Coordinates of C-alpha atoms and ligand atoms in Angstrom, one line a residue:
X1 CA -16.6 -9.5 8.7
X2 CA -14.3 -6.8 8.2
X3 CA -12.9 -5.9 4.5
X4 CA -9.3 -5.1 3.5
X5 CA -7.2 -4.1 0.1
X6 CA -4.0 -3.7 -0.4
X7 CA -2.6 -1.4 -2.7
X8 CA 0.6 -2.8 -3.1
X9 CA 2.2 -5.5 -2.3
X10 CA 2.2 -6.6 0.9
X11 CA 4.3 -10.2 2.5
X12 CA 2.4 -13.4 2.8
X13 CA 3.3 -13.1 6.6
X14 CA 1.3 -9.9 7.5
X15 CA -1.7 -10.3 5.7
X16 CA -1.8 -14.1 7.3
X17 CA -2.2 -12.1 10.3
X18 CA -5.6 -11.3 9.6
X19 CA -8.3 -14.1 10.6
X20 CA -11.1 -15.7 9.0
X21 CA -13.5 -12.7 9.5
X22 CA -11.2 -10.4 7.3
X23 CA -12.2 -10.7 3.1
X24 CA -8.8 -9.2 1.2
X25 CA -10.6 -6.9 -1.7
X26 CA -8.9 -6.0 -5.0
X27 CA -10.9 -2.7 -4.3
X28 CA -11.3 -0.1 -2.3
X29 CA -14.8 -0.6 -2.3
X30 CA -16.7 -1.7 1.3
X31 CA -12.9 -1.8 2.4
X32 CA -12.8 -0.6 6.8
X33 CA -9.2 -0.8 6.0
X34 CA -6.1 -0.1 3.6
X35 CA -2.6 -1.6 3.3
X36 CA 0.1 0.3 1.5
X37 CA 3.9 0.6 1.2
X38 CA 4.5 3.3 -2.1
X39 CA 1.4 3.8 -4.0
X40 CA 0.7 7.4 -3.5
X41 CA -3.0 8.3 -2.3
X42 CA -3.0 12.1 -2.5
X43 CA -5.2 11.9 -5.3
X44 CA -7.4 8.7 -4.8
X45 CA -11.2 8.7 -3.7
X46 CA -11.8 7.2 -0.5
X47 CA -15.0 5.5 -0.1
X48 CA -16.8 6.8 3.6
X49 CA -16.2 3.0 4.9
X50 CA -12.5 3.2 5.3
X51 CA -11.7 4.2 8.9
X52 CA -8.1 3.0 8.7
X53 CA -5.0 3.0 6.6
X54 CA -2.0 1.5 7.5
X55 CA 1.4 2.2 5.7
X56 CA 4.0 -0.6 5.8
X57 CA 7.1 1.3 6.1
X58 CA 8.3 4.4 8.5
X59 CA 7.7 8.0 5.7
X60 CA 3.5 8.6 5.6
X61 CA 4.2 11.4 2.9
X62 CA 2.2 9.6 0.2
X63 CA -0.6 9.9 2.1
X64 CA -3.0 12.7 2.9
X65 CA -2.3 12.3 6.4
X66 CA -4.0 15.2 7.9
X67 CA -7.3 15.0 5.6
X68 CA -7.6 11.7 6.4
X69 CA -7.5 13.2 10.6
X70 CA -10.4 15.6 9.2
X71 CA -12.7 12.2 7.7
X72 CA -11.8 10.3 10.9
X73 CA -9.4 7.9 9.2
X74 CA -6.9 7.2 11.3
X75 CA -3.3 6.7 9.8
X76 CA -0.6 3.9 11.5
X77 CA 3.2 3.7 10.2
X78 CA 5.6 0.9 11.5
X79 CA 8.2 2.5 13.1
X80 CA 11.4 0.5 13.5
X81 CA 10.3 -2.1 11.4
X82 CA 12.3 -1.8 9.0
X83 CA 15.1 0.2 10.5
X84 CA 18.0 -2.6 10.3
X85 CA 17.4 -3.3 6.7
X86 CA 18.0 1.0 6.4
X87 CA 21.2 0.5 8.6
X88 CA 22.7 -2.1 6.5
X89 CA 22.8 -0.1 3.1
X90 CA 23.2 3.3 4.5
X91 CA 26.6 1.6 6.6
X92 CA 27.1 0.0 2.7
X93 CA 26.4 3.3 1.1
X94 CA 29.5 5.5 3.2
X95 CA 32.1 2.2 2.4
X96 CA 30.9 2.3 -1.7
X97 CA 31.1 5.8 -1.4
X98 CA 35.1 5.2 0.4
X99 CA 36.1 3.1 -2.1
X100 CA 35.5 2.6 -6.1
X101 CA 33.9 -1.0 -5.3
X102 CA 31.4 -0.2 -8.3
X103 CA 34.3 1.3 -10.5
X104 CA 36.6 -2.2 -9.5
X105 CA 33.3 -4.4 -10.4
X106 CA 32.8 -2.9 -13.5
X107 CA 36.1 -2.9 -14.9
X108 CA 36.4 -6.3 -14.0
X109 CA 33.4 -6.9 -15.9
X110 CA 34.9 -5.4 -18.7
X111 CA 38.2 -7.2 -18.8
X112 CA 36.6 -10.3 -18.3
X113 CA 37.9 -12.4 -21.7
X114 CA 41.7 -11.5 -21.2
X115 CA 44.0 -14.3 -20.3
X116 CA 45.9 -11.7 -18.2
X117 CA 43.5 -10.1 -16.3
X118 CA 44.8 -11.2 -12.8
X119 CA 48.2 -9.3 -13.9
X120 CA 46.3 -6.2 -15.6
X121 CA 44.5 -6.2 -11.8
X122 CA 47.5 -6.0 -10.1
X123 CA 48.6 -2.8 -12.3
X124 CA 45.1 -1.0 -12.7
X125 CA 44.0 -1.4 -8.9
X126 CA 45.3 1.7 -7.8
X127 CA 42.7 3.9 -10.2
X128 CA 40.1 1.8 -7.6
X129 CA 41.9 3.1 -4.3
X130 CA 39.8 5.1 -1.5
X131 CA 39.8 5.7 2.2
X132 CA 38.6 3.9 5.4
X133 CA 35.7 5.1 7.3
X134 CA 37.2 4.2 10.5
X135 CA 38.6 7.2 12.4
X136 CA 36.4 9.8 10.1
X137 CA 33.7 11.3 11.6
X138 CA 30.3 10.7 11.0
X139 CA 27.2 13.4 11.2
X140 CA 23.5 11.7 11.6
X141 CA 21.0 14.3 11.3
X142 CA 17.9 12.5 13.5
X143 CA 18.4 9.7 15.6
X144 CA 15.3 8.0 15.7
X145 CA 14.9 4.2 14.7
X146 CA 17.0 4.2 11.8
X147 CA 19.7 7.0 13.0
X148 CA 20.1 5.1 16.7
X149 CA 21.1 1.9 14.8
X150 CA 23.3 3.7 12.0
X151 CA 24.9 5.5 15.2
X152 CA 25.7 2.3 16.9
X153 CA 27.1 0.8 14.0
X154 CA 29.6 3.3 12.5
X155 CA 30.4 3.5 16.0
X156 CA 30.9 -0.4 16.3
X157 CA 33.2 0.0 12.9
X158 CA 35.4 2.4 14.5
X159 CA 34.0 6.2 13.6
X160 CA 33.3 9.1 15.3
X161 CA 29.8 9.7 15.6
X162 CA 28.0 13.0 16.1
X163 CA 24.0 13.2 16.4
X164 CA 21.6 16.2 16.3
X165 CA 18.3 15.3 17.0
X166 CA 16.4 18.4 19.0
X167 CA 13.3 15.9 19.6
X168 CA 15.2 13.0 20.6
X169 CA 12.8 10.1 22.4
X170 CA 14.1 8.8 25.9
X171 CA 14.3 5.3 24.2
X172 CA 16.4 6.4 21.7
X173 CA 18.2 8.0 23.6
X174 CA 18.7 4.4 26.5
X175 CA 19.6 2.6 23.0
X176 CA 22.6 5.2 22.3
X177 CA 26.2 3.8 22.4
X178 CA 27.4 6.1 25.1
X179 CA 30.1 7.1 22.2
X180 CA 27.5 9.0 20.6
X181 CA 28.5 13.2 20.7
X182 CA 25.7 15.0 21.5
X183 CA 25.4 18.0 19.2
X184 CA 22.8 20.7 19.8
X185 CA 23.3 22.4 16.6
X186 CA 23.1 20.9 12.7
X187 CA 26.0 23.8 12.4
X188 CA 28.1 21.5 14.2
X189 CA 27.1 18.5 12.0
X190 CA 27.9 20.7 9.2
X191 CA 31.3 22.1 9.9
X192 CA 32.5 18.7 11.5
X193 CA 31.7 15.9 9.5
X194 CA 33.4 14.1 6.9
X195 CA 30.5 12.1 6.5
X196 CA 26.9 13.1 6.6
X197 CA 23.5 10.9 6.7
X198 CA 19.7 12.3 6.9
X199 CA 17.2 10.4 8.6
X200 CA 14.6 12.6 9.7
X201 CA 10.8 12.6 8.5
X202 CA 9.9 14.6 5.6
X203 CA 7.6 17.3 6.2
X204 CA 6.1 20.5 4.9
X205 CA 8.9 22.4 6.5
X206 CA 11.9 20.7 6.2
X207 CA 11.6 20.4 2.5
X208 CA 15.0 21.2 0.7
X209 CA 16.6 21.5 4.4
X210 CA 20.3 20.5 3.2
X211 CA 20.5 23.5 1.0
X212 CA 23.1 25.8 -0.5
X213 CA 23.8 27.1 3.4
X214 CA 24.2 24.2 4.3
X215 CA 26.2 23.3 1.6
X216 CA 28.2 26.6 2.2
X217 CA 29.1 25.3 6.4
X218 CA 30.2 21.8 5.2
X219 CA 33.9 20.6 5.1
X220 CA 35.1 20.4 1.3
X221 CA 35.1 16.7 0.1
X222 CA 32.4 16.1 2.3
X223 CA 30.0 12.5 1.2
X224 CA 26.2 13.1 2.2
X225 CA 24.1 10.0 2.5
X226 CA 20.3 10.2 2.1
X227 CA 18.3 7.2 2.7
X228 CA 15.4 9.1 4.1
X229 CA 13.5 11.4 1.2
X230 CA 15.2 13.3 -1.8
X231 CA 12.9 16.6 -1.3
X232 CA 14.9 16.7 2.1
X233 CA 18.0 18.3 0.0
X234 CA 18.2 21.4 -2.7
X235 CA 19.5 19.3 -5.4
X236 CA 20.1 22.4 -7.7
X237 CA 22.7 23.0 -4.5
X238 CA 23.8 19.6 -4.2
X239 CA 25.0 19.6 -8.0
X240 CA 26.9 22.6 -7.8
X241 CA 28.5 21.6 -4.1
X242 CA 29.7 18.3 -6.5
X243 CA 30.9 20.5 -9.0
X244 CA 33.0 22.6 -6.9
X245 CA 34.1 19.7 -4.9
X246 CA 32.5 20.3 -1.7
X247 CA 30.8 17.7 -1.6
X248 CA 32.4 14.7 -2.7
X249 CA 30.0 11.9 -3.2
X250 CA 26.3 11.8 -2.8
X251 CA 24.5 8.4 -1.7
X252 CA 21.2 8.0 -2.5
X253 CA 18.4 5.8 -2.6
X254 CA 15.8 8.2 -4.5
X255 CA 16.6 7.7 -8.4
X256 CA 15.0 10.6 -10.3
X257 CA 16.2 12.2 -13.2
X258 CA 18.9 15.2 -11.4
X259 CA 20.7 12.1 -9.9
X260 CA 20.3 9.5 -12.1
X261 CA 23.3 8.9 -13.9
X262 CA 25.7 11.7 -12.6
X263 CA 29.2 11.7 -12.1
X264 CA 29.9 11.8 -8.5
X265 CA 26.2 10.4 -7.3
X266 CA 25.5 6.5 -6.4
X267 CA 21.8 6.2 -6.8
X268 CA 20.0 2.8 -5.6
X269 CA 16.1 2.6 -6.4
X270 CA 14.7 2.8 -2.7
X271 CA 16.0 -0.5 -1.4
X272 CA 16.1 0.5 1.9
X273 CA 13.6 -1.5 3.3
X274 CA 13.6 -4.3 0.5
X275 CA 14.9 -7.2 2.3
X276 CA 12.8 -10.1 3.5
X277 CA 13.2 -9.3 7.1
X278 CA 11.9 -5.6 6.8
X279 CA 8.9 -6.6 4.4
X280 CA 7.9 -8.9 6.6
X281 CA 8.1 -6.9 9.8
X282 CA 6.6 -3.7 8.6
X283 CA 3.4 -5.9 7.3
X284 CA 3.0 -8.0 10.5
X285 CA 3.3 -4.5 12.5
X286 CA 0.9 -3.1 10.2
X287 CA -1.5 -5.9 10.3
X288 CA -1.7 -6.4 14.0
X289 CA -2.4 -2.3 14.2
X290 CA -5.4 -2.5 12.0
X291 CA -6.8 -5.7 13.7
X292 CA -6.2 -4.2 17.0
X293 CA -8.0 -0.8 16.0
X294 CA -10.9 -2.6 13.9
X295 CA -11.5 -5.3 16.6
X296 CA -11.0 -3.5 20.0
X297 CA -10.4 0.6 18.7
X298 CA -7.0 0.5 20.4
X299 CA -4.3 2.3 18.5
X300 CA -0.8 2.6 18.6
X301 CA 1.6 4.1 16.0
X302 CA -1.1 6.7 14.7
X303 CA 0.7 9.2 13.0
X304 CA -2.8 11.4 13.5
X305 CA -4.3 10.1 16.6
X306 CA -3.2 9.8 19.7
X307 CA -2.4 6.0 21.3
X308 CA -5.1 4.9 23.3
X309 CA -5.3 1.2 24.7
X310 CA -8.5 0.0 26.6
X311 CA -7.7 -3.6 26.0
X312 CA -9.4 -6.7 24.5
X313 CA -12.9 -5.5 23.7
X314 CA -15.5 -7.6 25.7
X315 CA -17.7 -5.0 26.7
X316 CA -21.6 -5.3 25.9
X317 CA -20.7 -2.2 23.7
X318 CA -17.5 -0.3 22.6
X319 CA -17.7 3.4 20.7
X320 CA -15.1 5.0 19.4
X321 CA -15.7 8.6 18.6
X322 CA -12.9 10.5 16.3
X323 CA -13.2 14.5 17.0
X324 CA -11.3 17.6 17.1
X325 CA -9.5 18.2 19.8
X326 CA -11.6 21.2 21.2
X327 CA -13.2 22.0 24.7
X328 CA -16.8 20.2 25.7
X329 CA -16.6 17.2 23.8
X330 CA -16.6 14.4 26.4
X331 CA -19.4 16.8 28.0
X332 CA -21.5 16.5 25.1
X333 CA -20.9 12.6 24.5
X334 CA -21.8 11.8 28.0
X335 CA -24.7 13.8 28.1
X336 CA -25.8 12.2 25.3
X337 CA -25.3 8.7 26.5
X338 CA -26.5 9.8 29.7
X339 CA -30.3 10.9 28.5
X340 CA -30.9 7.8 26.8
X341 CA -30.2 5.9 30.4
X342 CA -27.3 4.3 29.1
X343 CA -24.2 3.8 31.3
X344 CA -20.7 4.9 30.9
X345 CA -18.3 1.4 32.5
X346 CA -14.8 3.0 31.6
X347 CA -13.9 6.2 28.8
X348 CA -10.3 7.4 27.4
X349 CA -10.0 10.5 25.8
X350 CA -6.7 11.9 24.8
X351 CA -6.0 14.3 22.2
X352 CA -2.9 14.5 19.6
X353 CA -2.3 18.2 17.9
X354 CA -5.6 19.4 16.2
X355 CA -7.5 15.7 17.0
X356 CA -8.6 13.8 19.5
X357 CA -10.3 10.3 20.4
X358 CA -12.7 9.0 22.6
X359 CA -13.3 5.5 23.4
X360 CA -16.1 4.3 25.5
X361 CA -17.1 0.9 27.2
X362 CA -20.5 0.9 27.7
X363 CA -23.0 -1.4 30.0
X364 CA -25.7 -1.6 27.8
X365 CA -25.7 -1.2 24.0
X366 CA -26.4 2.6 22.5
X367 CA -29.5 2.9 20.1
X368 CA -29.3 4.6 16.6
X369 CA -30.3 7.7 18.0
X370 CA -28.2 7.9 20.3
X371 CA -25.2 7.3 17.8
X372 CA -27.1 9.9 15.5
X373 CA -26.9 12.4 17.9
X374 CA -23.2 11.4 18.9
X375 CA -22.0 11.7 14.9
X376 CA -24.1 15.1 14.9
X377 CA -21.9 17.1 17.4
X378 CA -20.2 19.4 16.0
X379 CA -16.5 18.6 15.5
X380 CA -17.2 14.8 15.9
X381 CA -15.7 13.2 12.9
X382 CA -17.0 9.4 12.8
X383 CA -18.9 7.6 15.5
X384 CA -17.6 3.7 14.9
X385 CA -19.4 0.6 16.9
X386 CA -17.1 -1.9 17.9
X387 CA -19.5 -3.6 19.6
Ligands
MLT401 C1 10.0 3.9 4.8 O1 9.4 5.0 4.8 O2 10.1 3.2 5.8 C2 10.4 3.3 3.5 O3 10.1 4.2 2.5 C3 9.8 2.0 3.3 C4 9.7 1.4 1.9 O4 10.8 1.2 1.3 O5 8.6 1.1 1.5

């Protein structure tokens, strides 16, 4: 029986995914695994059973990704699972930020209770006017999951699309509209674009990366969209590139309070993702990555340990060692196994930055010395049973 929480919440449709040997826990108690979309877990206490945290959504930066690499906890994100639901608003977020829809709406709302409205429409609707997005061009810094579709679509609605993406996948790049400018510098982006979205990771180095230089290399009247993390832009810089017109509108979906409220911003409070379809996705890809890792070891979608697939586990025994990538592991594992006369059927080892994982069918089961002596190596992690 394995034990779960989930520490926010997560659709109906994911955690159905998980069988009659999973218990859901309100704690994190005795939990092998951890659900979350937002709660942030820099600061939490993890008890030494968890081996597995799965985020339902595409950024991990709530979670202490590479201390959880360091306890053997190995961290899975949905990529692409929610990456339509991000298309949609960012596409919605560059026509609200063409045109005063939100301006119209509300002075509607206003006028509501006069008899001649439809007349006062007619005369006011000009104060509402804007610009088309067709023929503009539009800058997409990244073009993974959610820049690729973003791409295709403002291409679809008539813009001109340039990407910068140094790190840009094969499949991304097969699921390009062949449209799609290649640009091989952000300075390009930057000096080109009438319209600007982010959609790149946040990390320890690309914190505040859309800063006053930036700012300075951008075409005046500029709109930046940012549906990917606020710490990704200055926004010291951003206010003044509003106040001296530079940039023209800002679209974001990260309320806090430098953007909440101020002329020339449309906030939204991180509705991305929030749509049915996304929800659902990102906790049924979540799901089946935990049951897959707690039933057979496989992972995929490990943002700190490598993929490794051995299949369905129906060996007589399955170990799954987590260790840091350093020379003479496997050496040590096998000679371990080895003097206690216990056979090796099939073994992957592949490694991922500073970590590595080892998983191992065996022909007979290994004793509780043996497993001992496995967890005792130096640099080994967690040794896990699977079977
Ligand atoms: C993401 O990183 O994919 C989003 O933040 C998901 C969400 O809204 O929870």
């Amino acid at each position: 029986m394995f034990q779960y929480t989930c520490l926010n919440p997560i659709a109906k449709k994911g955690t159905d995914i998980f069988g009659s040997d999973y218990k859901l826990s309100d704690t994190l108690e005795g939990c092998d695994a951890v659900l979350v979309r937002s709660a942030k877990m820099h600061d939490m206490e993890l008890p030494a059973s968890v081996c597995a945290i799965a985020r339902a959504g595409a950024g991990v930066n709530n979670i202490p990704v590479k201390e959880c690499a360091e306890k053997g906890i190995v961290v899975f994100n949905t990529p692409g699972a929610n990456a339509n639901g991000v298309k949609e608003l960012v596409i919605a977020g560059m026509l609200l930020a063409s045109r005063d829809i939100v301006g119209g709406i509300e002075w509607v709302e206003k006028e509501k209770d006069r008899e001649d409205i439809d007349k006062l429409a007619e005369k006011e609707k000009k104060k509402f006017a804007g610009c088309e997005i067709a023929g503009k061009k539009l800058g997409i810094i990244g073009l993974g999951a959610i820049g690729a579709l973003v791409a295709n679509a403002a291409s679809a609605l008539g813009m001109d699309v340039y990407g910068y993406d140094p790190f840009l996948s094969i499949d991304a790049a097969w699921n390009l509209s062949r449209t799609i400018h290649h640009s091989k510098t952000l300075d390009e982006i930057y000096t080109q674009c009438d319209y600007i979205t982010i959609h790149v990771p946040l990390t320890d180095d690309n914190k505040k990366m859309i800063n006053a230089d930036a700012f300075g290399k951008m075409k005046d009247g500029v709109v930046l969209l940012n549906f990917a993390r606020d710490l990704l832009v200055d926004e010291d810089a951003l206010i003044s590139a509003l106040s001296s017109g530079k940039v023209k509108k800002y679209v974001t979906d990260f309320a806090n309070p430098t953007v909440a409220g101020r002329e020339g911003i449309l906030v939204t409070p991180h509705l991305g993702a929030s749509t049915e379809e996304s929800e659902e996705n990102c906790a049924v890809m979540a799901a089946k990555e935990l049951r897959d890792f707690l039933e057979n070891g496989n992972i995929k979608n490990s943002v700190n340990f490598p993929n490794c697939d051995m299949g369905t586990c129906i060996s007589v025994g399955r170990i799954a060692v987590t260790h840091r990538n350093i020379p003479n592991m496997i050496s040590q594992v096998t000679q371990i196994l080895g003097g206690e006369g216990v056979n090796i059927a099939d073994l992957t080892n592949k490694g991922k930055g500073e970590f590595a994982y080892t998983l191992i069918d065996l022909e007979s089961t290994a004793s509780r010395e043996a497993l001992d002596a496995l967890a005792a190596i130096e640099g080994v992690t967690r040794v896990r049973v699977i079977k």
